[in-house]
């Protein structure tokens, strides 16, 4: 099991200094979030607030059992988010007598950001000291993508990404049952959590995970859907909740900072062809990153976290139909790697991925169209850098094996 003793690479800071830094970060978080919470977005005003108002008016049970048609082509159910998000809105509705639906939706997102920070702490703590992990977790709240995704945009990518980060954190601690359960919970919250699936493939093929754990993701997914089922939603609808979302948008890129933005702009291929090609590319990338690396070396510690960062950035980079927010997991994992393993290349990669995401956010939130294209170039450069260092992490044992073979010959 990985030891937190790896934190020795960080310079030691006196306790009073760490306390002052932590206090300063939290004060700054309060100021930034209180300013951003009033930012109006179409997602909040056209979607989340009406959903919350429906829950307030009809009650949680009725809102979960009776689908409400929404005005987007291809989406025929109540909301196009899975039930776990609706549970959070139902919980927030209990405070509707004191706060407006708009503020309640934003507070749900801010709570998600705090939950994400807690999961980042747990992840970093697997490789670093408590002080480093605490400052890193607090600092994550000031990442531009976190501040924009939560208090500004009112989105929920922090939650599924936090659960996916727990998958990596549990793997670092060799807590295999918890790792599989966290994956099921993440997928239940949002389908994009499958981006981390090649990481699980690596863990399974490296023979670290017993087959007796293989059904745990399905179990935790089912448990996450249980309240909606008890409210009256058919089990089949809950099992296939994401199939309906797949046909909601017919664009190869939704401002995503990946090559499909260029393909869509230049109209190189049709939507149907792009979906097929992108899906094939994603499967190949998943197999290469998840299975091929096992042939060479069983990764541990920060090298294992490096693999997770590469996977989290590569999957939305090659997949079509991605939104600008879908690099959020890569944002927080790259940041965590830079905190745990502060090197020029880890910091450069984390900054490039963060700027790439912010560029894509600007395309949506500020109509800065160029942002997604610049973001695609930045994240592509970060991926190349990370892949180079992953290759270096995998290469030594291969070279040692070849040397051993030559000696035997």
Coordinates of C-alpha atoms in Angstrom, one line a residue:
X1 CA 0.0 0.0 0.0
X2 CA 1.2 3.5 -0.9
X3 CA 2.6 5.4 2.1
X4 CA 2.0 9.1 2.8
X5 CA 5.7 9.3 3.4
X6 CA 6.1 10.4 -0.3
X7 CA 5.2 13.9 1.0
X8 CA 8.8 14.4 1.8
X9 CA 9.2 16.0 -1.6
X10 CA 7.3 19.1 -0.3
X11 CA 9.1 21.8 1.7
X12 CA 8.1 21.8 5.4
X13 CA 6.0 24.8 6.4
X14 CA 5.5 25.8 10.1
X15 CA 2.0 25.2 11.4
X16 CA 1.2 28.9 11.9
X17 CA 2.2 29.6 8.3
X18 CA -0.1 26.8 7.1
X19 CA -2.9 28.1 9.3
X20 CA -2.6 31.6 7.9
X21 CA -2.5 30.2 4.3
X22 CA -5.6 28.1 4.9
X23 CA -7.5 31.0 6.4
X24 CA -6.5 33.3 3.5
X25 CA -7.7 30.7 1.0
X26 CA -11.0 30.2 2.7
X27 CA -11.6 34.0 3.0
X28 CA -10.9 34.3 -0.7
X29 CA -13.2 31.4 -1.5
X30 CA -16.0 33.2 0.4
X31 CA -15.5 36.4 -1.4
X32 CA -15.3 34.8 -4.9
X33 CA -18.2 32.5 -4.4
X34 CA -20.5 35.2 -2.9
X35 CA -19.8 37.3 -6.0
X36 CA -20.3 34.5 -8.5
X37 CA -23.5 33.1 -6.9
X38 CA -25.6 35.8 -8.6
X39 CA -24.3 34.9 -12.1
X40 CA -27.4 34.1 -14.3
X41 CA -27.1 31.1 -16.6
X42 CA -29.5 29.5 -19.0
X43 CA -28.9 26.1 -17.5
X44 CA -30.1 27.4 -14.1
X45 CA -33.0 29.5 -15.3
X46 CA -34.3 27.3 -18.1
X47 CA -33.7 23.9 -16.4
X48 CA -32.7 23.6 -12.8
X49 CA -35.0 26.3 -11.3
X50 CA -38.1 24.9 -13.2
X51 CA -37.2 21.4 -12.0
X52 CA -36.9 22.6 -8.4
X53 CA -40.1 24.6 -8.7
X54 CA -41.9 21.5 -9.9
X55 CA -40.6 19.6 -6.9
X56 CA -41.7 22.4 -4.6
X57 CA -45.2 22.5 -6.1
X58 CA -45.8 18.7 -6.6
X59 CA -43.6 17.2 -4.0
X60 CA -40.6 14.9 -4.3
X61 CA -42.5 11.6 -4.8
X62 CA -44.7 13.0 -7.6
X63 CA -41.7 14.6 -9.3
X64 CA -39.8 11.3 -9.3
X65 CA -42.6 8.9 -10.3
X66 CA -44.3 11.0 -13.0
X67 CA -42.0 12.1 -15.8
X68 CA -42.5 15.7 -16.9
X69 CA -41.9 16.4 -20.6
X70 CA -39.2 19.0 -21.2
X71 CA -38.9 21.2 -24.3
X72 CA -35.8 19.7 -25.9
X73 CA -35.9 17.4 -28.9
X74 CA -35.1 13.8 -28.0
X75 CA -35.6 14.2 -24.3
X76 CA -39.0 12.9 -23.1
X77 CA -38.6 12.5 -19.3
X78 CA -38.5 14.7 -16.3
X79 CA -35.2 16.5 -16.6
X80 CA -32.3 15.1 -18.5
X81 CA -30.2 14.5 -15.4
X82 CA -30.4 11.2 -13.5
X83 CA -32.4 10.9 -10.3
X84 CA -29.6 11.4 -7.8
X85 CA -29.4 15.1 -8.8
X86 CA -33.2 15.3 -8.3
X87 CA -32.7 14.0 -4.8
X88 CA -30.5 16.9 -4.0
X89 CA -33.0 19.3 -5.4
X90 CA -35.7 17.6 -3.3
X91 CA -33.5 18.1 -0.3
X92 CA -33.0 21.8 -1.2
X93 CA -36.7 22.3 -1.6
X94 CA -37.2 21.9 2.1
X95 CA -35.6 25.4 2.5
X96 CA -37.9 27.0 -0.1
X97 CA -39.6 29.0 2.5
X98 CA -36.5 30.9 3.3
X99 CA -34.5 31.1 0.0
X100 CA -35.4 31.5 -3.7
X101 CA -35.2 28.5 -6.0
X102 CA -32.3 30.3 -7.9
X103 CA -30.2 30.6 -4.7
X104 CA -31.1 27.0 -3.6
X105 CA -29.9 25.6 -7.0
X106 CA -26.6 27.6 -6.6
X107 CA -26.2 26.3 -3.0
X108 CA -26.6 22.7 -4.3
X109 CA -23.7 23.4 -6.7
X110 CA -21.5 25.0 -4.0
X111 CA -22.2 22.1 -1.7
X112 CA -21.0 19.9 -4.6
X113 CA -17.8 22.0 -4.8
X114 CA -17.2 21.5 -1.0
X115 CA -17.8 17.7 -1.4
X116 CA -15.3 17.7 -4.3
X117 CA -12.7 19.4 -2.1
X118 CA -13.2 16.8 0.5
X119 CA -12.6 14.0 -2.0
X120 CA -9.5 15.8 -3.3
X121 CA -8.2 15.9 0.3
X122 CA -8.7 12.2 0.6
X123 CA -7.0 11.6 -2.8
X124 CA -4.0 13.8 -2.0
X125 CA -3.7 12.4 1.5
X126 CA -2.9 9.0 0.0
X127 CA 0.4 10.4 -1.3
X128 CA 1.1 13.5 0.8
X129 CA 1.0 14.8 4.4
X130 CA -2.2 16.1 6.0
X131 CA -1.0 19.7 5.8
X132 CA -0.3 19.4 2.1
X133 CA -3.6 17.6 1.5
X134 CA -5.6 20.2 3.4
X135 CA -4.0 23.2 1.6
X136 CA -4.5 21.4 -1.7
X137 CA -8.1 20.6 -1.0
X138 CA -8.8 24.2 0.0
X139 CA -6.9 25.5 -3.0
X140 CA -9.0 23.4 -5.3
X141 CA -12.0 25.5 -4.5
X142 CA -10.2 28.4 -6.2
X143 CA -9.5 26.6 -9.4
X144 CA -11.2 28.6 -12.2
X145 CA -13.1 25.5 -13.5
X146 CA -14.4 24.8 -10.0
X147 CA -15.5 28.3 -9.3
X148 CA -17.1 28.7 -12.8
X149 CA -18.8 25.3 -12.7
X150 CA -20.3 25.6 -9.3
X151 CA -21.3 29.1 -7.9
X152 CA -21.2 30.7 -11.4
X153 CA -22.8 28.1 -13.7
X154 CA -24.7 26.2 -11.1
X155 CA -23.7 22.9 -12.6
X156 CA -23.0 19.5 -10.9
X157 CA -19.8 18.2 -12.5
X158 CA -18.1 18.5 -9.2
X159 CA -20.1 15.6 -7.7
X160 CA -19.6 12.9 -10.3
X161 CA -16.0 13.9 -10.7
X162 CA -15.5 13.8 -6.9
X163 CA -16.9 10.3 -6.8
X164 CA -14.6 9.3 -9.7
X165 CA -11.7 10.8 -7.9
X166 CA -12.6 8.6 -4.9
X167 CA -12.2 5.6 -7.3
X168 CA -8.5 6.6 -7.7
X169 CA -8.1 7.4 -4.0
X170 CA -9.4 4.0 -3.0
X171 CA -7.2 2.3 -5.6
X172 CA -4.1 4.0 -4.1
X173 CA -5.2 2.6 -0.7
X174 CA -5.9 -0.9 -2.2
X175 CA -9.5 -0.7 -1.0
X176 CA -11.0 -2.5 -3.9
X177 CA -14.6 -2.9 -2.7
X178 CA -14.9 0.8 -1.9
X179 CA -13.3 1.6 -5.3
X180 CA -15.9 -0.4 -7.2
X181 CA -18.8 1.0 -5.1
X182 CA -17.6 4.5 -5.7
X183 CA -17.5 3.9 -9.5
X184 CA -21.1 2.7 -9.5
X185 CA -22.2 5.7 -7.5
X186 CA -20.4 8.1 -9.9
X187 CA -22.0 6.5 -13.0
X188 CA -25.4 6.7 -11.3
X189 CA -24.9 10.4 -10.8
X190 CA -23.7 11.0 -14.4
X191 CA -22.7 8.8 -17.3
X192 CA -19.5 10.8 -17.9
X193 CA -18.1 9.0 -14.9
X194 CA -17.3 6.1 -17.3
X195 CA -14.3 8.1 -18.4
X196 CA -12.5 6.5 -15.5
X197 CA -13.5 3.0 -16.6
X198 CA -10.1 2.3 -18.3
X199 CA -8.5 2.9 -15.0
X200 CA -10.6 0.2 -13.5
X201 CA -9.7 -2.0 -16.4
X202 CA -6.0 -1.5 -15.6
X203 CA -6.6 -2.5 -11.9
X204 CA -8.6 -5.6 -12.9
X205 CA -6.1 -6.8 -15.6
X206 CA -3.2 -6.2 -13.2
X207 CA -4.9 -8.8 -11.0
X208 CA -5.3 -6.6 -8.0
X209 CA -9.1 -6.8 -7.9
X210 CA -10.9 -10.0 -7.1
X211 CA -13.8 -11.1 -9.3
X212 CA -16.0 -11.2 -6.3
X213 CA -16.0 -7.3 -6.5
X214 CA -17.2 -7.1 -10.1
X215 CA -20.9 -6.8 -9.3
X216 CA -20.4 -4.0 -6.8
X217 CA -20.7 -1.1 -9.3
X218 CA -24.1 -2.5 -10.4
X219 CA -25.2 -2.8 -6.8
X220 CA -24.3 0.8 -5.9
X221 CA -25.9 2.0 -9.1
X222 CA -29.1 0.2 -8.1
X223 CA -29.0 1.6 -4.6
X224 CA -28.6 5.1 -5.9
X225 CA -31.8 4.6 -8.0
X226 CA -33.7 2.9 -5.2
X227 CA -35.5 6.1 -3.9
X228 CA -36.8 6.9 -7.4
X229 CA -38.0 3.3 -7.8
X230 CA -39.7 3.4 -4.4
X231 CA -41.4 6.7 -5.6
X232 CA -42.9 4.7 -8.5
X233 CA -40.4 5.1 -11.4
X234 CA -40.2 1.8 -13.4
X235 CA -37.1 -0.2 -12.8
X236 CA -36.4 -0.4 -16.6
X237 CA -36.5 3.3 -16.9
X238 CA -34.0 3.7 -14.2
X239 CA -31.7 1.0 -15.6
X240 CA -31.7 2.7 -19.0
X241 CA -31.9 6.3 -17.9
X242 CA -28.9 7.3 -20.1
X243 CA -30.2 5.9 -23.3
X244 CA -32.7 8.7 -23.7
X245 CA -30.0 11.3 -23.2
X246 CA -27.8 9.9 -26.0
X247 CA -30.1 11.2 -28.7
X248 CA -30.7 14.7 -27.1
X249 CA -28.1 16.6 -29.1
X250 CA -27.0 16.1 -32.7
X251 CA -23.6 17.9 -32.6
X252 CA -20.2 16.4 -32.7
X253 CA -19.0 19.0 -30.1
X254 CA -20.9 21.1 -27.5
X255 CA -18.1 23.7 -27.2
X256 CA -15.8 20.9 -26.0
X257 CA -12.0 21.6 -26.2
X258 CA -11.2 18.6 -28.3
X259 CA -10.5 17.9 -32.0
X260 CA -14.2 17.4 -32.7
X261 CA -14.7 21.2 -32.4
X262 CA -12.4 21.6 -35.5
X263 CA -14.1 18.7 -37.3
X264 CA -17.5 20.2 -36.7
X265 CA -16.4 23.7 -37.8
X266 CA -14.8 22.5 -41.0
X267 CA -17.6 19.9 -41.6
X268 CA -15.0 17.2 -42.5
X269 CA -17.5 14.4 -41.7
X270 CA -21.2 14.0 -41.0
X271 CA -22.6 13.8 -37.5
X272 CA -23.3 10.0 -37.9
X273 CA -19.8 9.3 -39.3
X274 CA -18.2 11.3 -36.6
X275 CA -20.1 9.4 -33.8
X276 CA -19.0 6.1 -35.2
X277 CA -15.3 7.1 -35.7
X278 CA -15.1 8.8 -32.3
X279 CA -16.7 5.8 -30.6
X280 CA -14.2 3.4 -32.2
X281 CA -11.3 5.7 -31.3
X282 CA -12.5 5.9 -27.7
X283 CA -12.7 2.1 -27.4
X284 CA -9.2 1.8 -28.8
X285 CA -7.8 4.5 -26.4
X286 CA -9.5 2.8 -23.5
X287 CA -8.0 -0.6 -24.3
X288 CA -4.5 0.9 -24.9
X289 CA -4.5 2.9 -21.6
X290 CA -6.3 0.3 -19.5
X291 CA -4.9 -3.0 -20.8
X292 CA -1.7 -2.4 -22.8
X293 CA 0.2 -0.8 -19.9
X294 CA -0.4 -3.9 -17.7
X295 CA 1.9 -5.8 -20.0
X296 CA 4.8 -3.8 -18.9
X297 CA 4.4 -2.6 -15.3
X298 CA 2.0 -2.6 -12.4
X299 CA 1.8 1.1 -11.5
X300 CA 1.8 2.4 -8.0
X301 CA 1.6 5.7 -6.1
X302 CA 1.9 8.9 -8.1
X303 CA 2.5 6.9 -11.3
X304 CA -1.0 5.3 -10.8
X305 CA -2.4 8.8 -10.4
X306 CA -0.6 9.9 -13.5
X307 CA -2.4 7.0 -15.4
X308 CA -5.7 8.3 -14.1
X309 CA -5.0 11.8 -15.2
X310 CA -4.1 10.6 -18.7
X311 CA -7.3 8.6 -18.9
X312 CA -9.5 11.4 -17.6
X313 CA -8.1 13.8 -20.2
X314 CA -7.9 11.4 -23.1
X315 CA -11.4 9.9 -23.0
X316 CA -13.3 13.2 -23.5
X317 CA -10.6 14.4 -25.9
X318 CA -11.3 11.6 -28.4
X319 CA -15.1 11.2 -27.9
X320 CA -17.6 13.2 -29.9
X321 CA -20.8 14.8 -28.4
X322 CA -18.8 16.2 -25.5
X323 CA -19.7 19.3 -23.6
X324 CA -17.3 22.0 -22.4
X325 CA -17.6 20.8 -18.8
X326 CA -16.5 17.2 -19.4
X327 CA -12.9 17.8 -18.7
X328 CA -13.7 18.6 -15.1
X329 CA -12.4 15.2 -13.8
X330 CA -9.1 15.8 -15.7
X331 CA -8.9 19.3 -14.1
X332 CA -9.0 18.1 -10.6
X333 CA -6.9 14.9 -11.1
X334 CA -4.2 16.9 -12.9
X335 CA -4.3 19.5 -10.0
X336 CA -4.0 16.7 -7.5
X337 CA -1.0 15.2 -9.3
X338 CA 0.7 18.6 -9.4
X339 CA 0.2 18.9 -5.6
X340 CA 1.4 15.4 -4.8
X341 CA 4.3 15.4 -7.3
X342 CA 5.3 19.1 -7.8
X343 CA 7.5 19.0 -10.9
X344 CA 7.7 21.5 -13.8
X345 CA 5.9 19.0 -16.1
X346 CA 3.1 18.2 -13.7
X347 CA 2.4 21.8 -13.0
X348 CA 2.6 22.7 -16.7
X349 CA 0.1 19.9 -17.6
X350 CA -2.3 21.0 -14.8
X351 CA -2.2 24.6 -15.9
X352 CA -2.7 23.7 -19.6
X353 CA -5.7 21.5 -18.8
X354 CA -7.2 24.1 -16.5
X355 CA -6.7 26.9 -19.2
X356 CA -8.2 24.5 -21.8
X357 CA -11.3 24.0 -19.8
X358 CA -11.6 27.7 -19.0
X359 CA -11.3 28.5 -22.7
X360 CA -14.2 26.1 -23.4
X361 CA -16.2 27.6 -20.6
X362 CA -15.7 31.0 -22.1
X363 CA -17.1 29.8 -25.4
X364 CA -20.3 28.9 -23.7
X365 CA -20.6 31.5 -20.9
X366 CA -19.1 34.5 -22.7
X367 CA -19.6 33.6 -26.4
X368 CA -15.8 33.6 -26.8
X369 CA -15.9 31.1 -29.7
X370 CA -12.1 30.9 -30.1
X371 CA -11.8 29.6 -26.5
X372 CA -12.7 26.0 -27.3
X373 CA -10.2 25.9 -30.2
X374 CA -7.4 27.2 -28.0
X375 CA -8.5 24.9 -25.3
X376 CA -8.3 21.9 -27.6
X377 CA -4.7 22.8 -28.5
X378 CA -3.8 23.3 -24.8
X379 CA -5.3 20.1 -23.6
X380 CA -3.7 18.3 -26.6
X381 CA -0.3 19.6 -25.6
X382 CA -0.9 18.6 -22.0
X383 CA -1.9 15.1 -23.1
X384 CA 1.3 14.7 -25.1
X385 CA 3.4 15.8 -22.1
X386 CA 1.5 13.4 -19.8
X387 CA 1.7 10.5 -22.2
X388 CA 5.5 11.0 -22.5
X389 CA 6.0 10.8 -18.7
X390 CA 3.6 7.8 -18.5
X391 CA 5.8 6.1 -21.1
X392 CA 8.8 6.9 -19.0
X393 CA 7.1 5.4 -15.9
X394 CA 6.2 2.3 -17.8
X395 CA 9.6 1.9 -19.6
X396 CA 12.0 1.0 -16.8
X397 CA 10.6 -2.4 -16.0
X398 CA 10.4 -3.3 -19.7
X399 CA 14.0 -2.3 -20.2
X400 CA 15.0 -4.3 -17.1
X401 CA 13.1 -7.3 -18.4
X402 CA 14.8 -7.1 -21.8
X403 CA 18.2 -6.9 -20.0
X404 CA 17.4 -9.9 -17.9
X405 CA 16.3 -11.9 -21.0
X406 CA 19.5 -11.0 -22.8
X407 CA 21.5 -12.2 -19.9
X408 CA 19.7 -15.5 -19.8
X409 CA 20.3 -15.8 -23.6

